[in-house]
Short mmCIF file of C-alpha atoms in Angstrom, two decimals:
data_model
loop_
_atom_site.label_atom_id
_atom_site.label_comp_id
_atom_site.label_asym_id
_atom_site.label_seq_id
_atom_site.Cartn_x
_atom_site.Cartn_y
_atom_site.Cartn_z
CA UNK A 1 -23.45 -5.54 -7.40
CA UNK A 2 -26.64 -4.26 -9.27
CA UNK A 3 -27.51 -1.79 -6.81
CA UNK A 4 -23.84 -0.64 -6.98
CA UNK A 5 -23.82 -0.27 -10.21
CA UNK A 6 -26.68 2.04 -10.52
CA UNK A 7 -26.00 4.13 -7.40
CA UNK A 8 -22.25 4.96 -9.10
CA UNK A 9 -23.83 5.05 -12.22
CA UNK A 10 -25.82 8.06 -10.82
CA UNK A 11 -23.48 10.06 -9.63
CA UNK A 12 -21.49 12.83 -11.29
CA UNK A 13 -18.43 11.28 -12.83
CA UNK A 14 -16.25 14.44 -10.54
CA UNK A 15 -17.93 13.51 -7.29
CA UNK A 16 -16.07 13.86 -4.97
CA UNK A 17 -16.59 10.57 -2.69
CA UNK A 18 -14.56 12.10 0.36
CA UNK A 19 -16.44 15.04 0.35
CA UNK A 20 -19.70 15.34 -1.63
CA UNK A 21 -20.28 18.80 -2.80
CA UNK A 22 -24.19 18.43 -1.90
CA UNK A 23 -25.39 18.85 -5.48
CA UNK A 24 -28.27 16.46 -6.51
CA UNK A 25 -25.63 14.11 -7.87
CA UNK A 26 -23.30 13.92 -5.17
CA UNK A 27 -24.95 13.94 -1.79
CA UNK A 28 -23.30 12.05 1.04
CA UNK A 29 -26.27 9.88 1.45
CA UNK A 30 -26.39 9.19 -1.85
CA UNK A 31 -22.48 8.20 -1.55
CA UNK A 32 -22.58 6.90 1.97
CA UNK A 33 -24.80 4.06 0.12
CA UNK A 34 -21.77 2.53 -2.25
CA UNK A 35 -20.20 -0.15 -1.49
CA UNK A 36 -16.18 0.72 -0.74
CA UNK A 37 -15.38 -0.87 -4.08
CA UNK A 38 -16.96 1.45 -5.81
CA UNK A 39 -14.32 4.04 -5.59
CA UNK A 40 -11.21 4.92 -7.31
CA UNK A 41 -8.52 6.50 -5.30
CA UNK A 42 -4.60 7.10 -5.25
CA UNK A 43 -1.97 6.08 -3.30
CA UNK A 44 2.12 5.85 -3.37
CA UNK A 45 4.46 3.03 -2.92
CA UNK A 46 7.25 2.61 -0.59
CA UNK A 47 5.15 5.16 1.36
CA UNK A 48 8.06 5.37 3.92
CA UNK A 49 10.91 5.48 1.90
CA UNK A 50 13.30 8.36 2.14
CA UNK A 51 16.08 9.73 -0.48
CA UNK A 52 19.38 7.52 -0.98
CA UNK A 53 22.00 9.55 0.62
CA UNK A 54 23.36 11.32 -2.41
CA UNK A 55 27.09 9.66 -2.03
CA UNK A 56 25.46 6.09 -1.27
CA UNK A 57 23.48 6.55 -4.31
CA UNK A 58 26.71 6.89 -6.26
CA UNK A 59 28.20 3.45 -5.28
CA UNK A 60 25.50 2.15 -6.39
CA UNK A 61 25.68 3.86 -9.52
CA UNK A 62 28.94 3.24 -10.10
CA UNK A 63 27.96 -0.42 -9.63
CA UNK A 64 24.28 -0.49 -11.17
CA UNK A 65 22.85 2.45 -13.20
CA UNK A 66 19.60 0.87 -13.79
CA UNK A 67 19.40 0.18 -10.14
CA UNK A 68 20.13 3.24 -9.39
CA UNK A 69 17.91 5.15 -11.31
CA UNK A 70 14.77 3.08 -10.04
CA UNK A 71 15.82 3.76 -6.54
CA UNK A 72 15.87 7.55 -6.86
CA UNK A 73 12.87 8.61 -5.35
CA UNK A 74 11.71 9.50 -2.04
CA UNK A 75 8.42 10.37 -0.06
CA UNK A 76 7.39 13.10 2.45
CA UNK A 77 6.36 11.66 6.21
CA UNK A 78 3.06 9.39 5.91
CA UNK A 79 1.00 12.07 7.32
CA UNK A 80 1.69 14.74 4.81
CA UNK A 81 1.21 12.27 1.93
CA UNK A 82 -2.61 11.55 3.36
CA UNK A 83 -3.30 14.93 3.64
CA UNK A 84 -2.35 15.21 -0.13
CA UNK A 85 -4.92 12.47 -0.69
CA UNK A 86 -3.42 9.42 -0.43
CA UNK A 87 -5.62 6.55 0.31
CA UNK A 88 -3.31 3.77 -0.06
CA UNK A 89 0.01 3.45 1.30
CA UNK A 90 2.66 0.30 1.27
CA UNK A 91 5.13 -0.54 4.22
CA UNK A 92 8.03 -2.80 3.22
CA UNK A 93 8.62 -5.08 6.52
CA UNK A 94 11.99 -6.57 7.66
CA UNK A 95 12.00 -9.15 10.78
CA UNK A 96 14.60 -8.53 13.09
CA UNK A 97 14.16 -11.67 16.04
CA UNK A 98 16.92 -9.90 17.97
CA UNK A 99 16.48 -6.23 17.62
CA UNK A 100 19.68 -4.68 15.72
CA UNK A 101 20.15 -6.52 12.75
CA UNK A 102 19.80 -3.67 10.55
CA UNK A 103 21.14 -1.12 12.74
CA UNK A 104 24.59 -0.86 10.55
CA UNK A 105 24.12 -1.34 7.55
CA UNK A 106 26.36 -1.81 4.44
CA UNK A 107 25.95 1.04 2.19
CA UNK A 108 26.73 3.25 5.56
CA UNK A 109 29.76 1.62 6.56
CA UNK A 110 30.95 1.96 2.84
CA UNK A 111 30.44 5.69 2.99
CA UNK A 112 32.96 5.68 6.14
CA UNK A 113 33.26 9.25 6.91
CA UNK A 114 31.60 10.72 4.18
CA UNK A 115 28.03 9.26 5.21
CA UNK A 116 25.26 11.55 6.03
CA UNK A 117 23.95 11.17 9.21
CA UNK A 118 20.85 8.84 10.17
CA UNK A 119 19.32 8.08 13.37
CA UNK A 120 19.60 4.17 13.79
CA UNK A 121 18.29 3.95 16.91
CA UNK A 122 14.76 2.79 16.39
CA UNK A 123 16.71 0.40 14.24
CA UNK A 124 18.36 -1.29 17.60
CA UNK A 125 14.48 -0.98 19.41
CA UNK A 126 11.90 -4.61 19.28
CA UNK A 127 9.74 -4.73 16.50
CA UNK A 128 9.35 -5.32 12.42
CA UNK A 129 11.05 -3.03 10.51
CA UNK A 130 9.76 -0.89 7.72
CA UNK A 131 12.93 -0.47 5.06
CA UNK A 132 12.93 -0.82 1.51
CA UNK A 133 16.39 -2.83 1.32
CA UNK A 134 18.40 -3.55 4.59
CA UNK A 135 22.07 -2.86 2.99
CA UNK A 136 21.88 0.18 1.09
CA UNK A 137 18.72 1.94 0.61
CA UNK A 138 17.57 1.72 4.33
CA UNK A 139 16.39 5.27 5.15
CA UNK A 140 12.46 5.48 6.53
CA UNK A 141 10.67 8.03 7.89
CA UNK A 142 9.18 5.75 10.20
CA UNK A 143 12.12 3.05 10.67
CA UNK A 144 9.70 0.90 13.07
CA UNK A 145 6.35 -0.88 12.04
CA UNK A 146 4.70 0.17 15.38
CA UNK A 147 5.64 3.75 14.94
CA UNK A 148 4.49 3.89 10.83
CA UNK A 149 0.93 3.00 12.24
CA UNK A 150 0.77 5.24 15.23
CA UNK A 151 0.96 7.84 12.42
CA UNK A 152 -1.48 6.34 10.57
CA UNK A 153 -3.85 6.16 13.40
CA UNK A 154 -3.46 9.31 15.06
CA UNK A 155 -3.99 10.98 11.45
CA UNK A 156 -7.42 8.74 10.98
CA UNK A 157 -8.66 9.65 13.90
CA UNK A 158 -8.35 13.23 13.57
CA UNK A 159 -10.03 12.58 10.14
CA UNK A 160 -13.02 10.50 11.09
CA UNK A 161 -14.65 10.85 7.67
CA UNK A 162 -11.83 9.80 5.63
CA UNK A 163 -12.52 7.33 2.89
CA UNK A 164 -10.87 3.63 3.53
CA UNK A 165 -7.15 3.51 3.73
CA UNK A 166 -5.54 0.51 2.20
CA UNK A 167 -2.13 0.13 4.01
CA UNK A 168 0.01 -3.00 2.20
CA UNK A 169 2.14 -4.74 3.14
CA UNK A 170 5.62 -6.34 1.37
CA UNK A 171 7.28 -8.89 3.65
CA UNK A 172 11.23 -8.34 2.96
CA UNK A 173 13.36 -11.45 3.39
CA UNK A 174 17.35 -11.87 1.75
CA UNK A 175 19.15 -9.50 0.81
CA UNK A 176 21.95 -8.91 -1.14
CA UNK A 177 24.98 -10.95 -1.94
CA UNK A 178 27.60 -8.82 -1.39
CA UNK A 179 30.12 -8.95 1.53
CA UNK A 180 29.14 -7.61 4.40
CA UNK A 181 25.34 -7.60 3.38
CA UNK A 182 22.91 -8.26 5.65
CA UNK A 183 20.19 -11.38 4.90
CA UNK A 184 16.50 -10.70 6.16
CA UNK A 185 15.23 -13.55 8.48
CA UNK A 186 12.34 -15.60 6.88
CA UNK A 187 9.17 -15.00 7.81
CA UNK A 188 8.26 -17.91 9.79
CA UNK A 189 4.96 -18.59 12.02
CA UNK A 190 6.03 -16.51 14.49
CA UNK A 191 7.07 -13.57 12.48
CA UNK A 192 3.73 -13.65 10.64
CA UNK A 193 1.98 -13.84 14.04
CA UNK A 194 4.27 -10.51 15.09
CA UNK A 195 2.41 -8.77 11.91
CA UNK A 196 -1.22 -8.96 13.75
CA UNK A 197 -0.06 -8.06 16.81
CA UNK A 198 1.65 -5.08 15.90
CA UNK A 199 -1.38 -4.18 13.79
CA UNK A 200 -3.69 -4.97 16.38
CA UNK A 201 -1.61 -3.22 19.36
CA UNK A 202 -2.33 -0.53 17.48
CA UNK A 203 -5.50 -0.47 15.43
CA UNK A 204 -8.63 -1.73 17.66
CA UNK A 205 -11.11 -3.76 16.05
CA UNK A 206 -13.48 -1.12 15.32
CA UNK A 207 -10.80 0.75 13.47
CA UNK A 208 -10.34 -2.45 10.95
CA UNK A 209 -11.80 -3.67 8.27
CA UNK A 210 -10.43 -7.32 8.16
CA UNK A 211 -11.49 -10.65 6.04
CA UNK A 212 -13.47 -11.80 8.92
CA UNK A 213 -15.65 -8.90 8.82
CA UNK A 214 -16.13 -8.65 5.24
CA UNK A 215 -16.79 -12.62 4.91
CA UNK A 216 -19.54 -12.67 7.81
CA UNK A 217 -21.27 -16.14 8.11
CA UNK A 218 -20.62 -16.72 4.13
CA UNK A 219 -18.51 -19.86 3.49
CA UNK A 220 -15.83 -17.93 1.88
CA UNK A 221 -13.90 -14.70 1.36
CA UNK A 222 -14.67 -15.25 -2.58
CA UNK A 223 -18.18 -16.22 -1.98
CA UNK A 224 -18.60 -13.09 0.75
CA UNK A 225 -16.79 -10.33 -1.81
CA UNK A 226 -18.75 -12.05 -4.74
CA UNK A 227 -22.23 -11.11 -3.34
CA UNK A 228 -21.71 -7.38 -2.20
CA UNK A 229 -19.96 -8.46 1.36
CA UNK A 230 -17.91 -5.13 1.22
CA UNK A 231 -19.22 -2.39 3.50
CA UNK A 232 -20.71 0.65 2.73
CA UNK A 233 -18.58 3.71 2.44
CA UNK A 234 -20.62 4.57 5.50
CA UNK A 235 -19.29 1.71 7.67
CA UNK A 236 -15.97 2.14 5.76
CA UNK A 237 -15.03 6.18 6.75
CA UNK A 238 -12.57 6.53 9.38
CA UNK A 239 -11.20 2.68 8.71
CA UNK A 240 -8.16 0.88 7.29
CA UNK A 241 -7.49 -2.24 6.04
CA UNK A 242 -4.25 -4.20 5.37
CA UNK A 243 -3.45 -6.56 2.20
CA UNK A 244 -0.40 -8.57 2.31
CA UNK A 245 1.25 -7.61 -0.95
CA UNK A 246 3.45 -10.93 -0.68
CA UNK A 247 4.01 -14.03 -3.39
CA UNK A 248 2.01 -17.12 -2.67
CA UNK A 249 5.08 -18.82 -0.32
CA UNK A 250 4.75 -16.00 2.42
CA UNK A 251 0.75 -15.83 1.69
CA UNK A 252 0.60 -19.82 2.37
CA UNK A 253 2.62 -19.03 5.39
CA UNK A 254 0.77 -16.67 6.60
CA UNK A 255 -3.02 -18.39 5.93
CA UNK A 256 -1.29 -21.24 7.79
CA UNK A 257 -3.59 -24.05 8.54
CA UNK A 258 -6.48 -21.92 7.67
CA UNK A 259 -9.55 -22.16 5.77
CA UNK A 260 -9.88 -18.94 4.63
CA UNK A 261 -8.48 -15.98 6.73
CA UNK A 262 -9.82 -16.70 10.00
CA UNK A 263 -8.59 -14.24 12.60
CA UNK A 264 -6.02 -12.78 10.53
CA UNK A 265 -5.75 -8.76 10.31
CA UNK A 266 -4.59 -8.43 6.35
CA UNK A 267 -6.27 -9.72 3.33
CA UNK A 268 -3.75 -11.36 1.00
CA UNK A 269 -2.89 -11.29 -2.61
CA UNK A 270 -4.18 -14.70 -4.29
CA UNK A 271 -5.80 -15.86 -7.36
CA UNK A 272 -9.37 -14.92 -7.65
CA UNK A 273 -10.54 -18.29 -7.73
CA UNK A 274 -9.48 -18.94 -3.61
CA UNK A 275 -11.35 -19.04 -1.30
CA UNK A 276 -9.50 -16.67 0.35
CA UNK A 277 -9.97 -14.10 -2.86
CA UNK A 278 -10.78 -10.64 -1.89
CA UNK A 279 -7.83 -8.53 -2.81
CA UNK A 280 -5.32 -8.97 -5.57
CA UNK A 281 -2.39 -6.86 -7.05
CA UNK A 282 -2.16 -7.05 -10.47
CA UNK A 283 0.34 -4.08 -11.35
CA UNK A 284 0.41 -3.56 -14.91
CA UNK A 285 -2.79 -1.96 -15.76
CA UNK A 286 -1.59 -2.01 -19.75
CA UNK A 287 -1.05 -6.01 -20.03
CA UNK A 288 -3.65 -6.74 -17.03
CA UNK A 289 -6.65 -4.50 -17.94
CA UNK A 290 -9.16 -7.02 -18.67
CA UNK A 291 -7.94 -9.12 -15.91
CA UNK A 292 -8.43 -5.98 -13.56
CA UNK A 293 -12.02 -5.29 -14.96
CA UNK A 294 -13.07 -8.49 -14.30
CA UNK A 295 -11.96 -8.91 -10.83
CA UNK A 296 -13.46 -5.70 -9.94
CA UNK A 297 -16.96 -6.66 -11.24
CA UNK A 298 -16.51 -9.77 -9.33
CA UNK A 299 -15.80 -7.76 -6.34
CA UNK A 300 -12.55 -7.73 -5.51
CA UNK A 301 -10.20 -5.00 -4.84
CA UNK A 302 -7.49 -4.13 -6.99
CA UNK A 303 -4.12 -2.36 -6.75
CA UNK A 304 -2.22 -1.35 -9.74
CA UNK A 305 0.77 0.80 -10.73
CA UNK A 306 0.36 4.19 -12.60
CA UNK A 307 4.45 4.42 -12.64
CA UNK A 308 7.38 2.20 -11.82
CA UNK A 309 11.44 2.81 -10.98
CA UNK A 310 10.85 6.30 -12.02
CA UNK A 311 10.96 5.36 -15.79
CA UNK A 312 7.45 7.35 -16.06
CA UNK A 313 8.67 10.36 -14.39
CA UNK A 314 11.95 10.29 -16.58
CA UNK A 315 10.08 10.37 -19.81
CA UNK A 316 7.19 12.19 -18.88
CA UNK A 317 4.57 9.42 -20.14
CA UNK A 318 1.14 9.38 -18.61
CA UNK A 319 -0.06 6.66 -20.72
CA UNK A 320 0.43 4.40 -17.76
CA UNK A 321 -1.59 5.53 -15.24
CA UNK A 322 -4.25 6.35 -18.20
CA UNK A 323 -4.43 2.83 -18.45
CA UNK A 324 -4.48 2.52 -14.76
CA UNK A 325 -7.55 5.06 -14.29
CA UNK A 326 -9.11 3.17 -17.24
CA UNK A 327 -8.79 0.15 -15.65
CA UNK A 328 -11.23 0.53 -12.96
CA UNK A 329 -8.28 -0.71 -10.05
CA UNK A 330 -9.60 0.95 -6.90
CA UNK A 331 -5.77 1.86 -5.43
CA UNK A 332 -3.91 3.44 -7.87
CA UNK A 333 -0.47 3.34 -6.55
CA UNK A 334 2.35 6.03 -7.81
CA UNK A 335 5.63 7.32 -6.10
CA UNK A 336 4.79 11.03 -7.86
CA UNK A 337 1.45 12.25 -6.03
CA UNK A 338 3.91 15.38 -6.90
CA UNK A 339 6.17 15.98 -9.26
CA UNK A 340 9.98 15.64 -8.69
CA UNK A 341 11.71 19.00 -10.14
CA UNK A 342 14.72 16.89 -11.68
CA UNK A 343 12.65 14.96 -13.57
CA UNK A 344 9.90 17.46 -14.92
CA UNK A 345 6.05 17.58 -14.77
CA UNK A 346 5.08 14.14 -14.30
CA UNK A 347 2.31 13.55 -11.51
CA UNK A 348 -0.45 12.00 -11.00
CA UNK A 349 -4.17 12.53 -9.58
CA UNK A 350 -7.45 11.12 -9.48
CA UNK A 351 -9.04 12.82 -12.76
CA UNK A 352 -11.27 15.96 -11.79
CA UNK A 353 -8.83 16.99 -8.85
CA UNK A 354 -11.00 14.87 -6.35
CA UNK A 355 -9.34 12.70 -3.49
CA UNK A 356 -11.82 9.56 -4.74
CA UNK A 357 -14.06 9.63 -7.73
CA UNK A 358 -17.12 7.10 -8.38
CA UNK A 359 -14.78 3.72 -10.19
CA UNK A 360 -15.87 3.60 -13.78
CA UNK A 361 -16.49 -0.01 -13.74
CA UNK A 362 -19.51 0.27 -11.08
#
């Protein structure tokens, strides 16, 4: 963590960590030796999610204003989002045991003839689901879990030196209680299973960075993370890694009988105290800032929120993901990498136009 600290510390504080400009301060070797915690990066939430049809969106309305409004927003296909710089991206996943269960939902069959087309066919295809909620705001730009990564992957590898994606994931189960609704299936052992294999029928190992890895022969996650077990961005370029985004029910569920993490693909979000303690969200960079900084000096990663069911946007206030730069979180999550016209200027970026600068708390 010492060595860290005084390689970032040495750097220009507008290196870019993607792509070193080559001056004295910001050579790739120079870079290439940080640890991959030592950056701060940006990233969107609900990655997948597309626009509300606009007549959908007005039941709801009609129903729920507040609702409403936080649903409003939409993102461009996952490819075009990391091109923009995006190192962090967040697929919501729905179970579907026998394949269909989403395939017609709710808000649609409300809309009767007046609903805008959608293609539910990968919706009827095997596989997890990636959908924000499976009665009425079900539109994805990559409706299957498999399909969302092939994306992923086939962008990676055409950009071997990209810095280390961090791809979470929210497990969706319920729904809501309305007639007609559909309820998500629990994520039982064999659902949570499903996760790594779809990950790893996609991903080969070499392409992952997973708790196994980073722990090595140390007793623990915590103990690994704690004494610099990250890799360098070196070993990191051209990887991903997931983190189950999830509450500590589907986390204990998916550790199982575990130790730690053994053999599991995703990191998970825990205390920092577990064993298992390498990644946490703690999304309110404002309320949580000194519980960020200290979890990234004790090297774990972090992802926080810069914005949050478009309030930010609305009102054009920055001082949000001010507090999130501040912070030191290395994923900086936001659903405006660009502005949305109806709402005004509002957008955010890494500060000094960079896709990943040196994190101000190494």
């Amino acid at each position: 963590m010492i060595l860290a600290a005084l390689l970032a510390a040495a750097l220009s504080p507008n290196c870019d960590l993607e792509r070193p400009s080559g001056a004295p301060d910001c050579t790739r070797e120079v870079v290439d030796a940080l640890p991959m915690t030592a950056i701060q990066t940006v990233g969107t939430h609900n990655s997948y999610k597309l626009a509300v049809a606009p007549n959908e969106l007005a039941m709801i309305r009609s129903a729920n204003p507040k609702e409403a409004d936080a649903i409003d927003y939409a993102h461009p296909p996952l490819a075009r989002q990391l091109d923009a710089g995006a190192r962090q991206l967040e697929l919501d996943l729905a179970y579907d045991p026998q394949p269909g269960l989403y395939a017609t939902p709710l808000g649609y069959r409300m809309a009767g003839a007046k609903a805008e087309p959608y293609d539910f066919a990968p919706l009827k295809a095997p596989g997890l689901k990636v959908i924000h909620e499976v009665s009425v705001d079900y539109r994805s730009s990559c409706p299957l879990f498999r399909g969302c990564l092939a994306e992923i992957r086939a962008w990676s590898r055409a950009h071997p030196d990209h810095l280390p994606i961090l791809i979470l994931l929210n497990l969706k189960e319920g729904g809501l209680n309305l007639p007609g609704a559909v309820k998500a299936p629990v994520f039982d052992a064999a659902a949570m299973d499903s996760v790594d294999t779809e990950i790893r029928g996609v991903f080969p190992e070499a392409e992952l960075i997973t708790p196994d890895q980073v722990q090595g022969r140390r007793a623990t996650l915590r103990e690994a993370v704690a004494a610099g077990g990250w890799p360098t961005l070196k070993m990191a370029r051209g990887r991903v890694l997931f983190a189950l985004d999830a509450p500590p029910d589907q986390v204990a569920r998916y550790r199982g009988a575990r130790r730690v993490l053994e053999g599991r693909v995703a990191f998970v979000n825990i205390d920092e105290s577990s064993p298992a303690a390498g990644y946490i969200t703690l999304n309110d960079p404002k309320a949580q800032a000194e519980r960020i900084g200290n979890a990234v000096r004790s090297g774990i990663l972090v992802r926080t929120r810069a914005d949050a069911d478009t309030k930010e946007a609305r009102a054009n206030d920055p001082t949000t993901q001010a507090a999130a730069f501040r912070s030191g979180a290395q994923y900086i999550s936001t659903d405006y990498m660009s502005p949305d016209a109806r709402f005004g200027p509002y957008s955010v970026e890494v500060p000094g136009r960079v896709t990943a600068r040196p994190n101000p708390l190494k």
